[in-house]
Structure formats: C-alpha cells, structure tokens
PDB file of C-alpha atoms in Angstrom:
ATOM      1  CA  UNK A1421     -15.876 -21.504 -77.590  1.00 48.00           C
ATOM      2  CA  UNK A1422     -14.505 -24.178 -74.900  1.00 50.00           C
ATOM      3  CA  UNK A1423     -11.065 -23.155 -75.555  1.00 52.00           C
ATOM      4  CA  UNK A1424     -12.046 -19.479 -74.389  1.00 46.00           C
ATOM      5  CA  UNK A1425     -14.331 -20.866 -70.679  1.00 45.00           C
ATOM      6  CA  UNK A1426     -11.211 -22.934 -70.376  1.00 44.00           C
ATOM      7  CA  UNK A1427      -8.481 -19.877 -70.927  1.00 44.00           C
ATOM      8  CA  UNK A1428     -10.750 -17.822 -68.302  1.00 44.00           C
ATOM      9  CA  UNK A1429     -10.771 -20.739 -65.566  1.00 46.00           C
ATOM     10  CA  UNK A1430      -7.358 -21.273 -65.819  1.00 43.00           C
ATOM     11  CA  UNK A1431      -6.179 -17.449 -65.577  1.00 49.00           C
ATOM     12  CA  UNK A1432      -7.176 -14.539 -63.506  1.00 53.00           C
ATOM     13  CA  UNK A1433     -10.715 -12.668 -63.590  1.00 52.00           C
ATOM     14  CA  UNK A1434     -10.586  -8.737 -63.904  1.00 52.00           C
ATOM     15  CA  UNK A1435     -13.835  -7.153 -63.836  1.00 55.00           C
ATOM     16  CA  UNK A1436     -14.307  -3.781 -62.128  1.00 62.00           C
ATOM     17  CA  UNK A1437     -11.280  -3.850 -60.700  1.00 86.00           C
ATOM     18  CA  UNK A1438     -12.284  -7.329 -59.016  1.00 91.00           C
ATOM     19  CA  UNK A1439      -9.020  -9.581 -59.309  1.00 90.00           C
ATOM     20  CA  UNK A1440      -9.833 -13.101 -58.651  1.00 91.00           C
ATOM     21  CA  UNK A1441      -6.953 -15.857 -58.303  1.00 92.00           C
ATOM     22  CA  UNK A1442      -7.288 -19.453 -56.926  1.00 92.00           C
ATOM     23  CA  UNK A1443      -5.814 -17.919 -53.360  1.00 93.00           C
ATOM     24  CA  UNK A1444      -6.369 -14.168 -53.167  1.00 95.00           C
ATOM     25  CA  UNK A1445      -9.172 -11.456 -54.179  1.00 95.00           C
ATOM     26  CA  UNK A1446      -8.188  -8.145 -55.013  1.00 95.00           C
ATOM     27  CA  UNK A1447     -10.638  -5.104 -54.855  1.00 94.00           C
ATOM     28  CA  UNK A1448      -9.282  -2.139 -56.296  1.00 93.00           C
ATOM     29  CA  UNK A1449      -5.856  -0.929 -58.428  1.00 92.00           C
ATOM     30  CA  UNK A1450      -3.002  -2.325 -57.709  1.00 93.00           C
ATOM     31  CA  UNK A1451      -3.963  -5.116 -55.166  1.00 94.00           C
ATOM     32  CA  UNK A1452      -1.055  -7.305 -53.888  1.00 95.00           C
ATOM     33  CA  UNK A1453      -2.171 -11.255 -55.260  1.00 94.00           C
ATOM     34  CA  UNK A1454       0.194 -12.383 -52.261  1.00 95.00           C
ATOM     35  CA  UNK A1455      -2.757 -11.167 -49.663  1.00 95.00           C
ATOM     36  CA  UNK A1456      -5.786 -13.206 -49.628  1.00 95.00           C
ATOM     37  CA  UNK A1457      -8.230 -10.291 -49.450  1.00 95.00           C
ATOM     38  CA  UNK A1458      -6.658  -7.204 -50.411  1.00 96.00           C
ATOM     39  CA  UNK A1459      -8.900  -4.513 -50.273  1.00 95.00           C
ATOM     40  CA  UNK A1460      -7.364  -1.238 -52.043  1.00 95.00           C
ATOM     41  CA  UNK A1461     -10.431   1.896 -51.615  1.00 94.00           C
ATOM     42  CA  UNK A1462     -11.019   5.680 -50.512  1.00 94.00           C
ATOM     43  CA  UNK A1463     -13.910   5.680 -47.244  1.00 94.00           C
ATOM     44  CA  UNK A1464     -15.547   2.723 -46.375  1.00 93.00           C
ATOM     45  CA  UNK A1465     -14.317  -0.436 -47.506  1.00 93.00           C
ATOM     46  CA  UNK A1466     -15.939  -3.134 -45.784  1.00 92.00           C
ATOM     47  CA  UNK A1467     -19.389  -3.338 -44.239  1.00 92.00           C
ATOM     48  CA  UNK A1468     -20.760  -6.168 -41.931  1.00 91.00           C
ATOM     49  CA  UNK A1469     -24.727  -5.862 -41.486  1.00 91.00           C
ATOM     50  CA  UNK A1470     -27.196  -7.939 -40.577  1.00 91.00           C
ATOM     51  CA  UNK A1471     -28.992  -8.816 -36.840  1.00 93.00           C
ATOM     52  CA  UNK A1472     -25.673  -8.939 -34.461  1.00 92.00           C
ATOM     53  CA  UNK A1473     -22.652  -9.707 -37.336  1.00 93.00           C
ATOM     54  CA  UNK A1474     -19.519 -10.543 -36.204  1.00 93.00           C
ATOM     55  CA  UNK A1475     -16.589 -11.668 -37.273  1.00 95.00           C
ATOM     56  CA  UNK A1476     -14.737 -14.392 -35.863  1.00 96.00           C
ATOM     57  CA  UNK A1477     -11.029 -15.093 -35.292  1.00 95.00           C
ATOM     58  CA  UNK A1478      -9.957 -18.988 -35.463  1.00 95.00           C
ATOM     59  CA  UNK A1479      -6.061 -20.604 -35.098  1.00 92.00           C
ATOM     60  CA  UNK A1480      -6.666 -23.206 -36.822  1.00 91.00           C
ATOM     61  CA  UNK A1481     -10.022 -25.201 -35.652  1.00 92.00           C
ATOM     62  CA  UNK A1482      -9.766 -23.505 -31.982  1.00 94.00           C
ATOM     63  CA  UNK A1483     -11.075 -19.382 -31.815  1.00 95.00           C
ATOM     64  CA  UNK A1484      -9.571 -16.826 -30.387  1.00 94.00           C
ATOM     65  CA  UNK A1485     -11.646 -14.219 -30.245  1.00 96.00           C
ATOM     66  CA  UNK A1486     -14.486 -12.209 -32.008  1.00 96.00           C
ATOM     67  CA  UNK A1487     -15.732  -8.604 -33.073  1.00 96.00           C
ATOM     68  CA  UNK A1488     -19.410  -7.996 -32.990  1.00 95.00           C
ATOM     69  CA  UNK A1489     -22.298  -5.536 -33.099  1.00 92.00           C
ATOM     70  CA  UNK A1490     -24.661  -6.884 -30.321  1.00 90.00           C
ATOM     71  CA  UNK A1491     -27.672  -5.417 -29.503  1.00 87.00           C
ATOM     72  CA  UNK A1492     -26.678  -1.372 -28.321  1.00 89.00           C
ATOM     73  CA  UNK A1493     -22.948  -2.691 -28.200  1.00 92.00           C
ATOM     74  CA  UNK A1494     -19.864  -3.124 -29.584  1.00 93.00           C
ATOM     75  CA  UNK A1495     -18.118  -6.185 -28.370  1.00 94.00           C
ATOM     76  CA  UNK A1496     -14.030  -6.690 -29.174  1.00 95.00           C
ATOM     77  CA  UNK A1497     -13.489 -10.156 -27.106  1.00 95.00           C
ATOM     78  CA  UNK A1498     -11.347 -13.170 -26.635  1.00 95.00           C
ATOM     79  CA  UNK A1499     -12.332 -16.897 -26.109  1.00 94.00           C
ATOM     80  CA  UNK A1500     -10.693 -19.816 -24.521  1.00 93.00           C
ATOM     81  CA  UNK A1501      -9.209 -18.417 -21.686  1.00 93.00           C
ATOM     82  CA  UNK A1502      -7.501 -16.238 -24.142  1.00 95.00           C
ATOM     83  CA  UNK A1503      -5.516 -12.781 -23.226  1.00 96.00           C
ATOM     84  CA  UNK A1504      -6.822  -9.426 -24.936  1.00 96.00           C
ATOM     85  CA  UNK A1505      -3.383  -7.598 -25.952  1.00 96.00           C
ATOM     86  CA  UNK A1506      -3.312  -3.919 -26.986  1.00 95.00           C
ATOM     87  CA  UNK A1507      -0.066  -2.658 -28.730  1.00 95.00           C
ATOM     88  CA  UNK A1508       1.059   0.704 -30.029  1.00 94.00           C
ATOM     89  CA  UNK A1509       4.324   0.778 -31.965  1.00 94.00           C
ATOM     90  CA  UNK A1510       4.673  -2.562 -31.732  1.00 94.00           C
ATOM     91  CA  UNK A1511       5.032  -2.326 -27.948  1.00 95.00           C
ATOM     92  CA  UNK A1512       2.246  -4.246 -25.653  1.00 95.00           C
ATOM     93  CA  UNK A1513       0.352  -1.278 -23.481  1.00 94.00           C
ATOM     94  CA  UNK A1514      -2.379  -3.193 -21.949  1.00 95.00           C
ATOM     95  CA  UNK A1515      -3.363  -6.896 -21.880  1.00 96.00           C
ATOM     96  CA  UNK A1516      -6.278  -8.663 -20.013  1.00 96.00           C
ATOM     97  CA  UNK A1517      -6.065 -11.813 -18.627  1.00 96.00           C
ATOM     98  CA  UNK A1518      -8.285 -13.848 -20.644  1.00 95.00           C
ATOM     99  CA  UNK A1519      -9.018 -16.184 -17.167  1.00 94.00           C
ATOM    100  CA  UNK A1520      -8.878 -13.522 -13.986  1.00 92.00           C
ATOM    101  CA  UNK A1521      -9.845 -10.589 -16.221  1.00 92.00           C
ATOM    102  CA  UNK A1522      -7.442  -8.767 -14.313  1.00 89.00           C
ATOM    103  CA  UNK A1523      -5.634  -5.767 -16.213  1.00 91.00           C
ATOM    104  CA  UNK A1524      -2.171  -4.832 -16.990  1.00 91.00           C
ATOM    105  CA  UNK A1525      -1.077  -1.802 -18.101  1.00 91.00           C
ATOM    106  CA  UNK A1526       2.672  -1.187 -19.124  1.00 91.00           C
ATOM    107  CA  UNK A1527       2.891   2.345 -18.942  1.00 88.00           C
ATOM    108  CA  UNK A1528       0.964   5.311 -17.007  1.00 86.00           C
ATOM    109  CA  UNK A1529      -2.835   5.318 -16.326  1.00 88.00           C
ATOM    110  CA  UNK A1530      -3.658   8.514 -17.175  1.00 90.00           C
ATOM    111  CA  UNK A1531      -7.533   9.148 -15.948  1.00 90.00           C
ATOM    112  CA  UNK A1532      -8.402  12.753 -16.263  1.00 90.00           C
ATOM    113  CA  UNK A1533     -11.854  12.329 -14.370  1.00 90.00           C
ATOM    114  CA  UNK A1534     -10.926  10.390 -11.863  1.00 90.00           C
ATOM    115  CA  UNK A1535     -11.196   6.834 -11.050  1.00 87.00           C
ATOM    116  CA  UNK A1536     -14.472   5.578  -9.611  1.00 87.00           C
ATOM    117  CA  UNK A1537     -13.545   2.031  -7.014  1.00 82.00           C
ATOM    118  CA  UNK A1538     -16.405  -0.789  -6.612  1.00 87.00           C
ATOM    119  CA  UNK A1539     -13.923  -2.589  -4.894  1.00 83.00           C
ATOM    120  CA  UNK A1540     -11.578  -3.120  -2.491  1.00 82.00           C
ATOM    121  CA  UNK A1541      -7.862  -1.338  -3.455  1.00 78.00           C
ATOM    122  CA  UNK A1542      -4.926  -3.535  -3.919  1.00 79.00           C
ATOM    123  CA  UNK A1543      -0.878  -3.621  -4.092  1.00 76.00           C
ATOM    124  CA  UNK A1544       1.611  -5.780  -5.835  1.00 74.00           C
ATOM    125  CA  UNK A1545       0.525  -9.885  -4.861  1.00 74.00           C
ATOM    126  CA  UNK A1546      -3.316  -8.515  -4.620  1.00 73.00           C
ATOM    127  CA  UNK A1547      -2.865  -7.612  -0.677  1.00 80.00           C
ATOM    128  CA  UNK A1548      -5.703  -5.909   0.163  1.00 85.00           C
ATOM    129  CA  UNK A1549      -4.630  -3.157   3.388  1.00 79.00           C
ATOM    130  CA  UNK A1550      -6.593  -3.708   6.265  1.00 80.00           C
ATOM    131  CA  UNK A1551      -9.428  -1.139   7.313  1.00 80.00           C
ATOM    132  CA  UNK A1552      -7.917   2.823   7.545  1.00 78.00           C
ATOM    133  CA  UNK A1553      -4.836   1.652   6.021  1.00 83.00           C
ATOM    134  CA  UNK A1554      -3.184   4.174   3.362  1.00 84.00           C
ATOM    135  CA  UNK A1555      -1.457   2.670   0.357  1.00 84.00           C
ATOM    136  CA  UNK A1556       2.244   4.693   1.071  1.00 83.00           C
ATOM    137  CA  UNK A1557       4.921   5.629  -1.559  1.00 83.00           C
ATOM    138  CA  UNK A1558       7.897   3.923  -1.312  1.00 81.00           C
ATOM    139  CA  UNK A1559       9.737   6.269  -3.729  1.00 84.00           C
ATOM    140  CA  UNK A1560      10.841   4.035  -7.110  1.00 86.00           C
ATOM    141  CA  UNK A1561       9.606   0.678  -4.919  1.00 85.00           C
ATOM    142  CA  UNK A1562       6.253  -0.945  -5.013  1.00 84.00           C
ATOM    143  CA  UNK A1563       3.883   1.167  -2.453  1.00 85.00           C
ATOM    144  CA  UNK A1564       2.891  -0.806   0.060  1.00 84.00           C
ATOM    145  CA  UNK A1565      -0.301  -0.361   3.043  1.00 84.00           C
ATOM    146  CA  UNK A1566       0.895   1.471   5.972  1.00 83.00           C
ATOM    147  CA  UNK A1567      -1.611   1.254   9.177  1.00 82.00           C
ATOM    148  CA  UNK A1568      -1.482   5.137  10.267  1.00 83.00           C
ATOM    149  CA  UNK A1569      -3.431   4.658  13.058  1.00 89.00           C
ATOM    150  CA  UNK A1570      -0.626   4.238  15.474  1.00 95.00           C
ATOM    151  CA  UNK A1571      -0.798   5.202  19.087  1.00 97.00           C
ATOM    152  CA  UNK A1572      -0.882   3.442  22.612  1.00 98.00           C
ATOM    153  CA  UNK A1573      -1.546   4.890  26.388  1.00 98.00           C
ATOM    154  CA  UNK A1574      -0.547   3.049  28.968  1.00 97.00           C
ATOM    155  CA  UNK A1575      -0.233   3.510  33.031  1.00 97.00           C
ATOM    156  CA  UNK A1576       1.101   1.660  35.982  1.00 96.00           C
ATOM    157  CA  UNK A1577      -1.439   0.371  38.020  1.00 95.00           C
ATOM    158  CA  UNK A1578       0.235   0.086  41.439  1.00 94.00           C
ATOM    159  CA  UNK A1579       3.141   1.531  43.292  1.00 94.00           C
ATOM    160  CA  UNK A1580       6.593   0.869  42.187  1.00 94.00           C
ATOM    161  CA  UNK A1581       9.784   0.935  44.317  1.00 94.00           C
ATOM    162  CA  UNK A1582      13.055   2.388  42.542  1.00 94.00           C
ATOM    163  CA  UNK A1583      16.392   2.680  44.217  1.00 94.00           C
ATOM    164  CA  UNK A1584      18.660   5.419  44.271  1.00 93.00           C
ATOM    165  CA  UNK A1585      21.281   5.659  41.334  1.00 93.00           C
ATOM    166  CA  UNK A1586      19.377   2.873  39.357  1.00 94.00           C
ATOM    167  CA  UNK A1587      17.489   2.845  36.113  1.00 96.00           C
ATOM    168  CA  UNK A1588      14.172   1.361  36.282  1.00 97.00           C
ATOM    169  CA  UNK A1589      12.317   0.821  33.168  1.00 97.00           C
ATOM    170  CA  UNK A1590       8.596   1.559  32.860  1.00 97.00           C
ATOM    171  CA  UNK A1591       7.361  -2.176  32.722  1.00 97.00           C
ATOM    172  CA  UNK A1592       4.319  -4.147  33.661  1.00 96.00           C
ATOM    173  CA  UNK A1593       2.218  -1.267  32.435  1.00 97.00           C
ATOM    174  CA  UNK A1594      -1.815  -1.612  31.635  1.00 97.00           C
ATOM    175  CA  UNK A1595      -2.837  -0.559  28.399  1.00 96.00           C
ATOM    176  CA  UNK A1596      -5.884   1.905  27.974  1.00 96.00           C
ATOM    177  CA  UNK A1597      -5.355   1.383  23.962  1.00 97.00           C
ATOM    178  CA  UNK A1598      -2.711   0.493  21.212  1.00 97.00           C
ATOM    179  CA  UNK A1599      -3.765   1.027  17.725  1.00 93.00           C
ATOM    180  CA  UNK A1600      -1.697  -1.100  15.708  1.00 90.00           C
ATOM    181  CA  UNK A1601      -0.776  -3.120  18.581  1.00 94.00           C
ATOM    182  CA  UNK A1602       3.186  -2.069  18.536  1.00 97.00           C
ATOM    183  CA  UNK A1603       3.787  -1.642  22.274  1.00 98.00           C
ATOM    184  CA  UNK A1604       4.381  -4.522  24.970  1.00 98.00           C
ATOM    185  CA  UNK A1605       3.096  -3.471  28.159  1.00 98.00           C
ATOM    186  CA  UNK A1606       5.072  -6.265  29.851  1.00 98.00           C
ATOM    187  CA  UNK A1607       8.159  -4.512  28.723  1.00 98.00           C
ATOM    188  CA  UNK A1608       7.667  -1.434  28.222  1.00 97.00           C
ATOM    189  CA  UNK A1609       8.658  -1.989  24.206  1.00 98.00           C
ATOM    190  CA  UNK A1610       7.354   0.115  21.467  1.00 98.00           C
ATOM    191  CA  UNK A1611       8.459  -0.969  18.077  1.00 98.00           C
ATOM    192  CA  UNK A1612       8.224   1.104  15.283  1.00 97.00           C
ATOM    193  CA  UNK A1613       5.829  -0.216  12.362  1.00 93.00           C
ATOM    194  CA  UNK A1614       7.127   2.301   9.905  1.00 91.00           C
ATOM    195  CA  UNK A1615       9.601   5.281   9.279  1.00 91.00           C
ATOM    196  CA  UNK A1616       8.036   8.544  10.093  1.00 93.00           C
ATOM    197  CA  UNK A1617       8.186  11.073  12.682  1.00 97.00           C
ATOM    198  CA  UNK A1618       6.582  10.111  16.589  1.00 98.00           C
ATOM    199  CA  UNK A1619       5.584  11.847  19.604  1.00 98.00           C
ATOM    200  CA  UNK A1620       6.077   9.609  22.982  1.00 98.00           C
ATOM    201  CA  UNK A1621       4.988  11.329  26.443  1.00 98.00           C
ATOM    202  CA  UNK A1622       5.737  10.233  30.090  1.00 98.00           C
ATOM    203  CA  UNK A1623       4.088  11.191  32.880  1.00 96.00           C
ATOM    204  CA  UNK A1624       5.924  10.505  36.542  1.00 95.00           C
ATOM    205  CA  UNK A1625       4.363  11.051  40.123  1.00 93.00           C
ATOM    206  CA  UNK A1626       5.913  10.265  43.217  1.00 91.00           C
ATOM    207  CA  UNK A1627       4.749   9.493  46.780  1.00 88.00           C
ATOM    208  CA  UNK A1628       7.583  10.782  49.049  1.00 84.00           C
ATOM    209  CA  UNK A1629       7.851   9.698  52.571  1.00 82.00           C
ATOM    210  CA  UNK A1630      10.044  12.727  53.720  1.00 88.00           C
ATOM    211  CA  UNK A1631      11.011  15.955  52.190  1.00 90.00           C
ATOM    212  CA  UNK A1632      13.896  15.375  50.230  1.00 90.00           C
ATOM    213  CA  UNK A1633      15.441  18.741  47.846  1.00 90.00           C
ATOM    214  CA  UNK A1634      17.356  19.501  45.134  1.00 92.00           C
ATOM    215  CA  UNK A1635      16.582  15.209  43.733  1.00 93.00           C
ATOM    216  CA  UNK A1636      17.775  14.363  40.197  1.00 94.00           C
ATOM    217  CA  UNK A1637      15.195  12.718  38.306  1.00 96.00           C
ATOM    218  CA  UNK A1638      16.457  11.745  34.582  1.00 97.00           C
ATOM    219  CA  UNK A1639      14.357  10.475  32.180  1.00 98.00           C
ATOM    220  CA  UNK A1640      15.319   8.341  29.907  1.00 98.00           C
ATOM    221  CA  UNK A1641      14.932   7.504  25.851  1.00 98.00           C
ATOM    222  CA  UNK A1642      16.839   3.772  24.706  1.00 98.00           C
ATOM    223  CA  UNK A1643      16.758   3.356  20.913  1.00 98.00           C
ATOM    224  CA  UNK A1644      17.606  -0.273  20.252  1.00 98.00           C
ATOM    225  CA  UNK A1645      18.583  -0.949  23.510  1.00 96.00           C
ATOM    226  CA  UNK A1646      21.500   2.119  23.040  1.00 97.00           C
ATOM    227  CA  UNK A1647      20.695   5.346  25.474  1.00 97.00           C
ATOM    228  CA  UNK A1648      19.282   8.001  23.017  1.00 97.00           C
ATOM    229  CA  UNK A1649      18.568  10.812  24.795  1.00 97.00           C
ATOM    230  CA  UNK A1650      17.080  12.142  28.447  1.00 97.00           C
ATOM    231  CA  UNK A1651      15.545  14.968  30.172  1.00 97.00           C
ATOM    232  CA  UNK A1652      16.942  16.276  33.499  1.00 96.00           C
ATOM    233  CA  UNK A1653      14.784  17.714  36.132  1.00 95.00           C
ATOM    234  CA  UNK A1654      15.626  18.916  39.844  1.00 94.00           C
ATOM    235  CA  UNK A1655      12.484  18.709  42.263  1.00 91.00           C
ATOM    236  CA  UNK A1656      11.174  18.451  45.567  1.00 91.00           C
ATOM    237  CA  UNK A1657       9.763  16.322  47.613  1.00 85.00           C
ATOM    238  CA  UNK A1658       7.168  16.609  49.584  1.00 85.00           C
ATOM    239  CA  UNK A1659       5.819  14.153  52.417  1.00 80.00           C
ATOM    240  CA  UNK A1660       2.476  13.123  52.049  1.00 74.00           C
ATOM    241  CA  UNK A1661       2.439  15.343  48.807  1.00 80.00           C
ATOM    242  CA  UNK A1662       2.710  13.904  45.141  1.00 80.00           C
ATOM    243  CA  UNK A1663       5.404  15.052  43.224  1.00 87.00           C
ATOM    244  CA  UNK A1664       6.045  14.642  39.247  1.00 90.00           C
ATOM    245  CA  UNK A1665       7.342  15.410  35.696  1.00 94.00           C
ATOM    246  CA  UNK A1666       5.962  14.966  32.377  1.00 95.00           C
ATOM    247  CA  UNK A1667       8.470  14.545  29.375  1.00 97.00           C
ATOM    248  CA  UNK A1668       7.933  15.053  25.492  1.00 97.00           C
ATOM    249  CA  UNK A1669      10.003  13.168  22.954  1.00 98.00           C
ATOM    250  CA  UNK A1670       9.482  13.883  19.897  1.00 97.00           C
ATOM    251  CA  UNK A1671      12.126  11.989  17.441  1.00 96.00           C
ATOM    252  CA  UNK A1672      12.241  10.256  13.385  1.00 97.00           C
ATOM    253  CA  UNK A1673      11.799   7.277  13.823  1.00 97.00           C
ATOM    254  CA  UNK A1674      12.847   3.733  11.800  1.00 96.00           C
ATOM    255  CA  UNK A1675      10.709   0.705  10.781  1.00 94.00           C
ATOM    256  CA  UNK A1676      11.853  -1.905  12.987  1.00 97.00           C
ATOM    257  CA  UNK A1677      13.076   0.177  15.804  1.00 98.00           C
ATOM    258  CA  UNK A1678      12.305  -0.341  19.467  1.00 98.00           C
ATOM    259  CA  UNK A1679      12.292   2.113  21.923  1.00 98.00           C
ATOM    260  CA  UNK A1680      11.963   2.015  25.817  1.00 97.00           C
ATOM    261  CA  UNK A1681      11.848   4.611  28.763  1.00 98.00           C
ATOM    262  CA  UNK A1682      13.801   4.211  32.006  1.00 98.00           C
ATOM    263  CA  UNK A1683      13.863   6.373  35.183  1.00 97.00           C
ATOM    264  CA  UNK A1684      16.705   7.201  37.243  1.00 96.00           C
ATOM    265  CA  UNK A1685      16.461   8.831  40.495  1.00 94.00           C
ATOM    266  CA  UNK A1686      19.257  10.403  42.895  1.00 93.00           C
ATOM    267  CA  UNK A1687      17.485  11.193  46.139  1.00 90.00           C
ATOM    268  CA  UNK A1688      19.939   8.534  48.662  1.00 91.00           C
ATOM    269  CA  UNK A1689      16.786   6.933  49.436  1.00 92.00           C
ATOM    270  CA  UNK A1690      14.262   4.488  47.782  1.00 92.00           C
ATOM    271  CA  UNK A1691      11.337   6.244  46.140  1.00 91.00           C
ATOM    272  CA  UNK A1692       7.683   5.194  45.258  1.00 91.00           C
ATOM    273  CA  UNK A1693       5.975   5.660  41.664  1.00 92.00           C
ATOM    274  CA  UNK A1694       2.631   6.156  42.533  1.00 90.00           C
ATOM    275  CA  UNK A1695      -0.066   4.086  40.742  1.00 87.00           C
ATOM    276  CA  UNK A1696      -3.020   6.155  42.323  1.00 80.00           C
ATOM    277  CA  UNK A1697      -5.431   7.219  39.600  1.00 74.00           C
ATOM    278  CA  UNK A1698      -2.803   5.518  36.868  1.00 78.00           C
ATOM    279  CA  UNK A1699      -0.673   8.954  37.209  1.00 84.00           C
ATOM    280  CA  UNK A1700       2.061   6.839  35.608  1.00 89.00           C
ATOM    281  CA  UNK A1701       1.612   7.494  31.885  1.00 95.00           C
ATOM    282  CA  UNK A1702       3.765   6.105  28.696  1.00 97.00           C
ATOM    283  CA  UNK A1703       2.098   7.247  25.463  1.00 98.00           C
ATOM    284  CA  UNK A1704       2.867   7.725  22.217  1.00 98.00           C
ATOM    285  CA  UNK A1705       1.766   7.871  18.662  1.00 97.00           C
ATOM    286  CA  UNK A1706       2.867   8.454  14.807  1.00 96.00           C
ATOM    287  CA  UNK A1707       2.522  12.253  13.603  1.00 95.00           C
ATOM    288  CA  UNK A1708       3.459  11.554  10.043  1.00 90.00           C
TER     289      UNK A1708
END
C-alpha cells in the first residue's frame, strides 16, 4: 500500500482529464505540460466571481497592472506609472502613458459619431492655438494653428508733402485696428503671417493748390523690398477741391513676406496728401 501513495506522488495525476505535474496543470485532452495552466475546453473556460475579482499582473514582486469587475465596471488598468499597450498583429496601435495618461495612436482614428472636446485642442509639442485660431493642414507635415483673423486699417493723420518724380511710401500711419498685429504703422510694413490669398486697399486724396491736368499718379505694390506691381491713373486737380484714387490689390501671398505701398506723383510741383477726416487709407486683410 505505501509503495502505491508513493508511485502516485512521484508521477502525474489524471483524473477527469485534470493533469497535475509539480509545474503545470492541464484541463482538458491534450494539454501541453510545458504551460503552467493549460486550459484545453469548448465555451467558457474560466470564471472569476466573487464581490469585485480581479486578477492581478506582477513582474516579479512589483505589479503591473490588473483586470477587474468593480462595482457596474469593467476595469483593464496598469500600475506604477506603467504604459497600457494595445497591439494587433503584433504591431502596437495605441498605448497610454501610464504617468500623463495622454494617448497615442499609431494609425487612423476612425470616430464615426464624432468626437465630443472637454478641452482645449492641441498640435504636435501640446501647443494649444490661441483664441479663433484654426488648426491648418500642412499637406504630409504636422498641421499647425493659423490665426485667420488677419486684417489692419490704417490712415494718415496729417498732411504729407511729396515731390514731383519721387516715391513716397505710406509711413507714420495711425492704426484704427490690426488683427494679428502684422503691420507697422511706422513703416508702412505688412508681413505676411501665412501663405494664402490677400486683399490690400489704398485710398489717396489730395489738396491741390492750383489746377494742375493730365498728373500721373502711380501707385505702387513692393514685395520684399522688389517693385511688384502698380496702378496708373491720370487726374485733375482742382484748387481748393480734394482730389483722389482708391487702388485694389489683390495678390497670393507667402509666409514671411513683406509688402509696402509707395506713391509717385508727376505734376512739376509738390503736392499735399491730405490727412482731413484720415482720407489716407492702407488696409488689408487675408481672404483665404
């Protein structure tokens, strides 16, 4: 009788298709002895019940992480300040920071319903656009915030002498506004805060002293300090009556250019811009 408890200690147990060896169980046919627990069934084959089970995840003495049934939840977590990984085909897809909780995802977020913001919306670093900003395509590059508020309106608030033959920029300007604060009204600068297409206006008025006909008035467009383009106008002046001409430019333009407007005036004589009820306009702003 000892010698047959001895043979069954010192070989394996089979009962019900319960293999028992000093390092592995095996439930079911044809259970590998090299797993631990190896579990071989049809529909469910493991149950965990009780008030809040879980089942905990340890390398070596420290955990990891932890599956449990918790009150109306279902809880898949990490622990010390470890990342939660997802993979699919062996490939990482998603992975949470285990100390920022921030989320990475390694393909396309595909949200069919939407996706609902509490918070503010960020781009690569965690830059956070200012208020109105739109977060812009950059084509195969990182998007990046784009302030599309952009537009100034400036006058000259006195009279200005120009020569004859001259170009005479549109400086020392007040500003009625300049969202995005791009132009210099000391001189006369605009520079471009990002590609797209602008509209610029300028408004002229002139006090004449005589009559003077026929005058050449050209104004003037410099991109990056190289003449652009112009508009040519013939008028008439009139003493003691204003005379002007509004201009349109509409151009693409590139982050990082700066453009300026400059008057040029043929009449033989000196003529005054008039600053009377800030006639003198330079304004502009981003259409797309």
């Amino acid at each position: 009788m000892k010698r047959l408890i001895l043979f069954l200690f010192a070989s394996q147990t089979v009962l019900a298709q319960v293999t028992t060896l000093p390092s592995s169980i095996g439930i079911g046919a044809n259970t590998l002895s090299s797993i631990p627990l190896h579990i071989n069934a049809t529909g469910e084959i493991a149950r965990f019940q009780g008030v809040s089970p879980y089942v905990s995840f340890y390398n070596n003495s420290l955990i990891n992480g932890y599956i449990q049934a918790i009150n109306n939840t279902f809880e898949l977590g990490s622990k010390n300040s470890y990342n939660l990984n997802f993979f699919t085909g062996d490939a990482l897809r998603m992975s949470i920071n285990g100390t920022t909780g921030m989320v990475t995802f390694s393909q396309k977020l595909i949200a069919q319903n939407g996706i609902k913001l509490t918070g503010p919306l960020q781009a690569e670093g965690e830059s956070v656009g200012a208020e109105g900003m739109i977060l812009v395509s950059k084509g195969n590059n990182t998007p990046a915030w784009e302030e599309r508020r952009i537009a100034f309106s400036a006058y000259l608030p006195t009279n200005k002498t120009i020569g004859t033959s001259l170009e005479y920029p549109f400086d020392n300007l007040s500003e009625r506004f300049d969202y995005g604060n791009n132009f210099n009204p000391v001189t006369g600068d605009f520079t471009v805060p990002s590609d797209g297409l602008y509209n610029f206006i300028v408004n002229t008025m002139f006090n004449a002293s005589s009559d003077y006909t026929n005058v050449p008035i050209k104004i003037r467009l410099y991109r990056n300090d190289s003449f652009h383009m112009q508009y040519e106008y013939t008028i008439n002046f009139k003493n003691t009556e204003g005379t002007g001409t509004s201009s349109t430019f509409i151009l693409k333009c590139n982050e990082g250019d700066v453009l300026n407007f400059r008057i040029l005036q043929s009449s033989g004589v000196s003529q005054v811009l008039s600053g009377y009820w800030s006639t003198i306009t330079v304004a502009g702003y981003k259409v797309f």
